[in-house]
XYZ file of N, CA, C and O in Angstrom:
624
model
N 78.843 184.298 99.206
C 77.549 183.880 98.682
C 76.417 184.554 99.465
O 75.421 184.935 98.888
N 76.625 184.692 100.765
C 75.606 185.332 101.596
C 75.363 186.772 101.150
O 74.234 187.215 101.042
N 76.470 187.497 100.845
C 76.335 188.877 100.386
C 75.556 188.952 99.075
O 74.747 189.855 98.877
N 75.816 188.006 98.171
C 75.108 187.979 96.895
C 73.612 187.764 97.110
O 72.790 188.463 96.526
N 73.254 186.824 97.964
C 71.837 186.568 98.243
C 71.175 187.769 98.916
O 70.026 188.085 98.632
N 71.921 188.457 99.791
C 71.387 189.674 100.422
C 71.171 190.768 99.387
O 70.172 191.500 99.438
N 72.104 190.895 98.446
C 71.941 191.885 97.377
C 70.703 191.568 96.547
O 69.905 192.456 96.242
N 70.532 190.292 96.185
C 69.338 189.888 95.427
C 68.075 190.237 96.201
O 67.122 190.792 95.639
N 68.074 189.936 97.475
C 66.896 190.210 98.304
C 66.613 191.717 98.368
O 65.472 192.151 98.269
N 67.675 192.525 98.499
C 67.460 193.983 98.574
C 66.903 194.531 97.265
O 66.077 195.446 97.264
N 67.336 193.974 96.142
C 66.816 194.403 94.843
C 65.358 193.976 94.693
O 64.528 194.733 94.178
N 65.037 192.783 95.149
C 63.659 192.290 95.075
C 62.704 193.151 95.898
O 61.525 193.274 95.560
N 63.207 193.764 96.960
C 62.370 194.538 97.871
C 62.209 196.003 97.479
O 61.497 196.753 98.148
N 62.838 196.425 96.389
C 62.696 197.817 95.946
C 61.255 198.089 95.522
O 60.639 197.270 94.846
N 60.750 199.251 95.907
C 59.434 199.666 95.416
C 59.577 200.014 93.941
O 60.694 200.261 93.461
N 58.479 200.056 93.200
C 58.584 200.429 91.773
C 59.279 201.779 91.550
O 60.076 201.916 90.618
N 59.014 202.740 92.418
C 59.647 204.053 92.284
C 61.149 203.970 92.555
O 61.963 204.525 91.800
N 61.527 203.254 93.604
C 62.943 203.072 93.906
C 63.638 202.306 92.776
O 64.746 202.647 92.378
N 62.972 201.280 92.293
C 63.517 200.454 91.216
C 63.833 201.317 89.999
O 64.926 201.249 89.440
N 62.872 202.131 89.583
C 63.060 202.995 88.411
C 64.214 203.969 88.630
O 65.031 204.189 87.726
N 64.300 204.529 89.833
C 65.371 205.489 90.129
C 66.737 204.812 90.095
O 67.691 205.343 89.512
N 66.856 203.640 90.706
C 68.130 202.926 90.744
C 68.539 202.489 89.339
O 69.690 202.653 88.933
N 67.607 201.938 88.583
C 67.917 201.517 87.218
C 68.307 202.723 86.364
O 69.253 202.659 85.571
N 67.611 203.831 86.538
C 67.932 205.049 85.792
C 69.339 205.550 86.099
O 70.110 205.860 85.177
N 69.693 205.616 87.384
C 71.041 206.065 87.771
C 72.112 205.126 87.223
O 73.140 205.576 86.708
N 71.861 203.837 87.332
C 72.837 202.851 86.855
C 73.003 202.954 85.344
O 74.129 202.935 84.830
N 71.907 203.092 84.628
C 71.961 203.214 83.160
C 72.719 204.465 82.734
O 73.469 204.436 81.752
N 72.531 205.563 83.464
C 73.224 206.801 83.122
C 74.732 206.670 83.287
O 75.493 207.351 82.596
N 75.176 205.803 84.175
C 76.605 205.562 84.338
C 77.143 204.655 83.230
O 78.269 204.821 82.779
N 76.321 203.717 82.784
C 76.771 202.715 81.826
C 76.778 203.242 80.389
O 77.729 203.015 79.641
N 75.717 203.923 79.989
C 75.544 204.325 78.585
C 76.744 205.084 78.014
O 77.256 204.698 76.958
N 77.219 206.157 78.654
C 78.341 206.893 78.049
C 79.606 206.043 77.927
O 80.338 206.155 76.940
N 79.842 205.191 78.899
C 81.049 204.358 78.859
C 80.980 203.343 77.721
O 81.965 203.137 77.005
N 79.840 202.721 77.544
C 79.707 201.751 76.446
C 79.816 202.470 75.112
O 80.473 201.985 74.190
N 79.204 203.635 75.018
C 79.288 204.416 73.786
C 80.749 204.722 73.452
O 81.176 204.602 72.311
N 81.539 205.075 74.464
C 82.941 205.433 74.254
C 83.780 204.240 73.806
O 84.746 204.407 73.077
N 83.404 203.029 74.234
C 84.186 201.839 73.911
C 83.662 201.085 72.697
O 84.234 200.083 72.304
N 82.581 201.554 72.078
C 81.985 200.846 70.935
C 82.721 201.222 69.658
O 82.250 202.019 68.874
N 83.891 200.627 69.442
C 84.714 200.975 68.290
C 84.477 200.066 67.093
O 84.916 200.371 65.994
N 83.827 198.931 67.274
C 83.728 197.970 66.171
C 82.444 198.102 65.374
O 82.056 197.190 64.664
N 81.759 199.232 65.505
C 80.565 199.467 64.709
C 79.263 199.077 65.401
O 78.193 199.387 64.900
N 79.315 198.397 66.510
C 78.091 198.041 67.232
C 77.640 199.257 68.025
O 78.426 199.880 68.720
N 76.390 199.579 67.944
C 75.907 200.751 68.657
C 75.683 200.428 70.128
O 75.567 199.272 70.522
N 75.621 201.472 70.908
C 75.356 201.321 72.336
C 74.030 200.597 72.547
O 73.917 199.712 73.399
N 73.020 200.933 71.767
C 71.711 200.287 71.909
C 71.792 198.793 71.641
O 71.153 197.998 72.330
N 72.599 198.385 70.655
C 72.740 196.956 70.353
C 73.365 196.207 71.525
O 72.922 195.125 71.893
N 74.412 196.781 72.095
C 75.087 196.138 73.217
C 74.134 196.002 74.399
O 73.992 194.931 74.993
N 73.457 197.098 74.730
C 72.540 197.046 75.866
C 71.337 196.150 75.589
O 70.877 195.432 76.479
N 70.824 196.185 74.366
C 69.687 195.311 74.038
C 70.076 193.850 74.195
O 69.293 193.040 74.710
N 71.279 193.508 73.785
C 71.728 192.120 73.926
C 71.815 191.729 75.399
O 71.400 190.629 75.782
N 72.320 192.620 76.248
C 72.371 192.320 77.677
C 70.977 192.228 78.275
O 70.698 191.358 79.098
N 70.086 193.117 77.858
C 68.714 193.077 78.362
C 68.053 191.755 77.991
O 67.457 191.078 78.837
N 68.176 191.380 76.736
C 67.540 190.138 76.287
C 68.160 188.939 76.990
O 67.455 188.035 77.437
N 69.474 188.935 77.143
C 70.124 187.830 77.854
C 69.674 187.784 79.307
O 69.449 186.707 79.867
N 69.481 188.948 79.934
C 69.016 188.979 81.323
C 67.590 188.473 81.434
O 67.257 187.708 82.340
N 66.741 188.907 80.526
C 65.355 188.443 80.524
C 65.304 186.950 80.246
O 64.559 186.209 80.875
N 66.130 186.502 79.321
C 66.146 185.099 78.928
C 66.684 184.201 80.039
O 66.449 182.993 80.036
N 67.386 184.777 81.015
C 68.025 183.978 82.059
C 67.053 183.021 82.743
O 67.417 181.916 83.103
N 65.803 183.436 82.914
C 64.828 182.517 83.523
C 63.913 181.884 82.482
O 62.986 181.153 82.814
N 64.174 182.163 81.208
C 63.424 181.544 80.124
C 62.020 182.091 79.942
O 61.224 181.529 79.201
N 61.699 183.203 80.604
C 60.358 183.777 80.517
C 60.433 185.275 80.261
O 61.393 185.920 80.630
N 59.406 185.780 79.651
C 59.256 187.217 79.470
C 57.820 187.553 79.806
O 56.896 187.065 79.146
N 57.616 188.366 80.842
C 56.243 188.775 81.135
C 56.066 190.245 80.755
O 57.029 190.938 80.420
N 54.835 190.687 80.788
C 54.538 192.032 80.287
C 55.225 193.127 81.099
O 55.649 194.146 80.548
N 55.374 192.934 82.410
C 56.048 193.962 83.218
C 57.512 194.093 82.806
O 58.051 195.201 82.762
N 58.163 192.973 82.485
C 59.538 193.033 82.006
C 59.599 193.766 80.667
O 60.458 194.619 80.449
N 58.663 193.443 79.785
C 58.642 194.093 78.481
C 58.436 195.605 78.636
O 59.149 196.403 78.013
N 57.471 196.003 79.461
C 57.162 197.429 79.599
C 58.353 198.222 80.109
O 58.602 199.339 79.654
N 59.101 197.636 81.029
C 60.274 198.320 81.554
C 61.320 198.519 80.463
O 61.957 199.554 80.367
N 61.463 197.528 79.622
C 62.530 197.557 78.629
C 62.066 197.977 77.244
O 62.867 198.030 76.317
N 60.796 198.305 77.098
C 60.248 198.664 75.791
C 61.033 199.773 75.081
O 61.304 199.645 73.882
N 61.436 200.850 75.760
C 62.186 201.883 75.033
C 63.476 201.352 74.412
O 63.819 201.701 73.282
N 64.163 200.487 75.138
C 65.391 199.921 74.602
C 65.098 198.972 73.447
O 65.748 199.019 72.405
N 64.090 198.118 73.608
C 63.693 197.223 72.523
C 63.313 198.027 71.280
O 63.709 197.694 70.171
N 62.543 199.092 71.466
C 62.100 199.898 70.331
C 63.275 200.611 69.664
O 63.306 200.744 68.444
N 64.243 201.055 70.477
C 65.431 201.700 69.909
C 66.218 200.715 69.055
O 66.765 201.080 68.014
N 66.257 199.469 69.480
C 67.029 198.465 68.765
C 66.268 197.862 67.599
O 66.798 197.710 66.508
N 64.997 197.505 67.816
C 64.222 196.767 66.819
C 63.219 197.614 66.046
O 62.587 197.122 65.127
N 63.027 198.877 66.435
C 62.081 199.742 65.736
C 60.837 200.011 66.564
O 60.482 199.252 67.463
N 60.172 201.098 66.253
C 59.017 201.557 67.031
C 57.846 200.586 67.037
O 57.022 200.609 67.937
N 57.748 199.741 66.031
C 56.627 198.802 65.954
C 56.834 197.548 66.797
O 55.945 196.697 66.866
N 57.988 197.410 67.435
C 58.296 196.220 68.224
C 57.443 196.232 69.495
O 57.600 197.081 70.350
N 56.512 195.268 69.609
C 55.600 195.237 70.761
C 55.812 193.981 71.606
O 56.734 193.197 71.363
N 54.951 193.805 72.612
C 55.075 192.687 73.545
C 55.001 191.347 72.823
O 55.755 190.421 73.134
N 54.113 191.231 71.845
C 54.000 189.970 71.094
C 55.291 189.666 70.336
O 55.737 188.520 70.280
N 55.912 190.706 69.774
C 57.193 190.526 69.086
C 58.280 190.087 70.077
O 59.104 189.228 69.761
N 58.263 190.682 71.265
C 59.256 190.329 72.283
C 59.083 188.882 72.726
O 60.071 188.155 72.892
N 57.831 188.437 72.897
C 57.587 187.041 73.277
C 58.062 186.094 72.181
O 58.678 185.062 72.462
N 57.789 186.468 70.946
C 58.215 185.639 69.820
C 59.742 185.539 69.779
O 60.300 184.463 69.580
N 60.410 186.664 69.984
C 61.869 186.680 69.989
C 62.418 185.827 71.128
O 63.345 185.033 70.925
N 61.840 185.963 72.313
C 62.297 185.163 73.451
C 62.116 183.672 73.170
O 62.980 182.860 73.501
N 61.006 183.322 72.534
C 60.750 181.922 72.192
C 61.777 181.419 71.176
O 62.300 180.312 71.301
N 62.080 182.237 70.179
C 63.083 181.862 69.179
C 64.446 181.677 69.825
O 65.168 180.733 69.513
N 64.793 182.583 70.736
C 66.092 182.500 71.384
C 66.158 181.297 72.313
O 67.217 180.744 72.523
N 65.034 180.914 72.877
C 64.999 179.730 73.735
C 65.389 178.504 72.902
O 66.124 177.642 73.355
N 64.905 178.461 71.656
C 65.239 177.352 70.756
C 66.693 177.415 70.314
O 67.296 176.402 70.015
N 67.225 178.621 70.246
C 68.582 178.820 69.744
C 69.507 179.257 70.873
O 70.105 180.319 70.824
N 69.637 178.419 71.883
C 70.457 178.745 73.045
C 71.876 179.136 72.699
O 72.478 179.973 73.348
N 72.414 178.526 71.650
C 73.785 178.854 71.254
C 73.899 180.294 70.785
O 74.918 180.936 71.000
N 72.879 180.795 70.125
C 72.914 182.183 69.661
C 72.986 183.133 70.847
O 73.728 184.114 70.819
N 72.235 182.831 71.889
C 72.271 183.668 73.087
C 73.647 183.560 73.738
O 74.242 184.558 74.120
N 74.176 182.343 73.853
C 75.485 182.155 74.458
C 76.549 182.902 73.660
O 77.433 183.544 74.230
N 76.453 182.855 72.329
C 77.420 183.554 71.485
C 77.344 185.056 71.740
O 78.370 185.736 71.823
N 76.134 185.589 71.866
C 75.973 187.013 72.137
C 76.571 187.376 73.489
O 77.265 188.378 73.625
N 76.307 186.551 74.501
C 76.873 186.809 75.829
C 78.396 186.713 75.768
O 79.091 187.536 76.358
N 78.940 185.745 75.031
C 80.390 185.626 74.884
C 80.978 186.885 74.254
O 82.014 187.388 74.685
N 80.299 187.403 73.207
C 80.763 188.645 72.580
C 80.780 189.777 73.610
O 81.747 190.529 73.714
N 79.703 189.877 74.374
C 79.595 190.950 75.349
C 80.676 190.842 76.412
O 81.257 191.846 76.817
N 80.959 189.633 76.850
C 82.010 189.431 77.848
C 83.359 189.876 77.282
O 84.120 190.573 77.953
N 83.660 189.503 76.032
C 84.906 189.935 75.397
C 84.958 191.457 75.290
O 85.966 192.081 75.614
N 83.868 192.036 74.822
C 83.779 193.491 74.658
C 83.982 194.203 75.991
O 84.746 195.148 76.107
N 83.312 193.714 77.022
C 83.332 194.390 78.315
C 84.602 194.125 79.102
O 84.879 194.809 80.080
N 85.391 193.160 78.654
C 86.652 192.888 79.333
C 87.590 194.076 79.336
O 88.485 194.163 80.172
N 87.381 195.022 78.442
C 88.241 196.197 78.343
C 87.816 197.312 79.296
O 88.520 198.304 79.420
N 86.686 197.160 79.967
C 86.155 198.218 80.823
C 86.698 198.114 82.246
O 87.203 197.086 82.668
N 86.527 199.187 83.006
C 86.993 199.212 84.394
C 86.175 198.245 85.255
O 85.031 197.917 84.928
N 86.760 197.827 86.367
C 86.068 196.926 87.291
C 84.778 197.582 87.821
O 83.764 196.916 87.968
N 84.835 198.887 88.073
C 83.652 199.592 88.574
C 82.518 199.547 87.549
O 81.370 199.278 87.886
N 82.856 199.798 86.295
C 81.833 199.783 85.249
C 81.284 198.371 85.039
O 80.080 198.187 84.852
N 82.153 197.377 85.091
C 81.682 195.993 84.994
C 80.696 195.690 86.119
O 79.662 195.058 85.893
N 81.018 196.156 87.323
C 80.108 195.964 88.462
C 78.769 196.642 88.221
O 77.710 196.085 88.549
N 78.798 197.843 87.648
C 77.556 198.559 87.336
C 76.718 197.793 86.311
O 75.494 197.725 86.418
N 77.376 197.211 85.317
C 76.667 196.452 84.283
C 76.037 195.194 84.888
O 74.882 194.877 84.607
N 76.795 194.515 85.734
C 76.253 193.324 86.402
C 75.067 193.714 87.269
O 74.039 193.028 87.288
N 75.183 194.827 87.984
C 74.075 195.284 88.829
C 72.849 195.627 87.984
O 71.716 195.293 88.346
N 73.064 196.270 86.834
C 71.939 196.577 85.939
C 71.266 195.292 85.468
O 70.038 195.204 85.405
N 72.061 194.279 85.154
C 71.493 192.989 84.740
C 70.703 192.365 85.887
O 69.620 191.805 85.665
N 71.217 192.475 87.101
C 70.487 191.967 88.268
C 69.160 192.702 88.415
O 68.122 192.084 88.660
N 69.179 194.006 88.233
C 67.931 194.778 88.297
C 66.933 194.301 87.248
O 65.744 194.155 87.527
N 67.410 194.040 86.048
C 66.518 193.569 84.987
C 65.954 192.194 85.318
O 64.793 191.914 85.027
N 66.785 191.359 85.917
C 66.291 190.040 86.335
C 65.217 190.172 87.407
O 64.309 189.346 87.485
N 65.302 191.200 88.228
C 64.381 191.385 89.351
C 63.160 192.223 88.994
O 62.377 192.575 89.876
N 62.969 192.523 87.729
C 61.864 193.398 87.337
C 60.513 192.846 87.771
O 59.584 193.599 88.056
N 60.393 191.526 87.875
C 59.126 190.919 88.299
C 59.040 190.757 89.814
O 58.131 190.121 90.327
N 59.997 191.348 90.556
C 59.951 191.313 92.007
C 60.672 190.133 92.632
O 60.679 189.986 93.854
N 61.300 189.303 91.817
C 62.071 188.191 92.360
C 63.221 187.856 91.418
O 63.162 188.134 90.228
N 64.250 187.272 92.009
C 65.385 186.804 91.229
C 65.383 185.283 91.372
O 65.653 184.751 92.440
N 65.033 184.611 90.294
C 64.916 183.151 90.317
C 66.294 182.498 90.431
O 67.321 183.155 90.247
N 66.306 181.211 90.695
C 67.569 180.473 90.764
C 68.318 180.528 89.431
O 69.539 180.676 89.404
N 67.582 180.432 88.318
C 68.223 180.517 87.004
C 68.828 181.905 86.788
O 69.910 182.042 86.221
N 68.103 182.925 87.228
C 68.616 184.290 87.078
C 69.848 184.498 87.956
O 70.820 185.132 87.533
N 69.822 183.947 89.171
C 70.999 184.043 90.041
C 72.191 183.350 89.394
O 73.317 183.862 89.448
N 71.960 182.200 88.786
C 73.042 181.481 88.117
C 73.607 182.321 86.969
O 74.827 182.375 86.763
N 72.727 182.986 86.217
C 73.165 183.843 85.115
C 74.030 184.996 85.647
O 75.106 185.277 85.106
N 73.578 185.640 86.712
C 74.334 186.758 87.279
C 75.678 186.265 87.812
O 76.711 186.910 87.613
N 75.684 185.132 88.476
C 76.955 184.569 88.972
C 77.915 184.287 87.800
O 79.121 184.512 87.905
N 77.364 183.785 86.686
C 78.190 183.525 85.508
C 78.778 184.834 84.978
O 79.959 184.888 84.640
N 77.961 185.873 84.910
C 78.483 187.179 84.471
C 79.582 187.651 85.409
O 80.610 188.162 84.959
N 79.347 187.499 86.711
C 80.333 187.937 87.682
C 81.661 187.204 87.492
O 82.716 187.834 87.487
N 81.594 185.905 87.321
C 82.845 185.146 87.170
C 83.540 185.498 85.859
O 84.765 185.578 85.818
N 82.783 185.737 84.811
C 83.391 186.093 83.517
C 83.934 187.504 83.496
O 85.024 187.755 82.988
N 83.180 188.447 84.044
C 83.549 189.853 83.921
C 84.509 190.327 85.010
O 85.382 191.137 84.742
N 84.312 189.850 86.224
C 85.099 190.410 87.315
C 86.411 189.677 87.585
O 87.294 190.216 88.212
N 86.516 188.471 87.097
C 87.703 187.695 87.449
C 88.564 187.307 86.256
O 89.498 186.548 86.407
N 88.255 187.820 85.064
C 89.056 187.448 83.892
C 89.461 188.664 83.063
O 89.432 188.616 81.861
N 89.814 189.755 83.711
C 90.196 190.926 82.919
C 91.685 190.988 82.694
O 92.459 190.248 83.144
């Protein structure tokens, strides 16, 4: 548990430039692997968008800095006209429909169960980075990451 809290703290302390570089490197490792395993018709963007939204939703809030970081992915999934107001509306809808979010996370866990332990770790780390986009990892976000860890790393 101490190592996990230290990891959260180190992610929270990244400068914006370091944050962008780390997220970029991690994404470059994840994207090709997810693309290669997407056999059931779901696109890579859909899978990643679902993880992004679930990560953002982990603390039940979406602020503009989180949206700006993830805007390219949101736009790839929902279309070029998808803006911050649309993202807030979607987050609010998903807050009301907690089961829909849980179902999406369950699908992702099943899908990702076929991937290597290293890639699963990279995906969890990317989710942690997304949770820390506002400079902190809340208790709810830590609980979400711990849940991903227990589902992805210990049930393959």
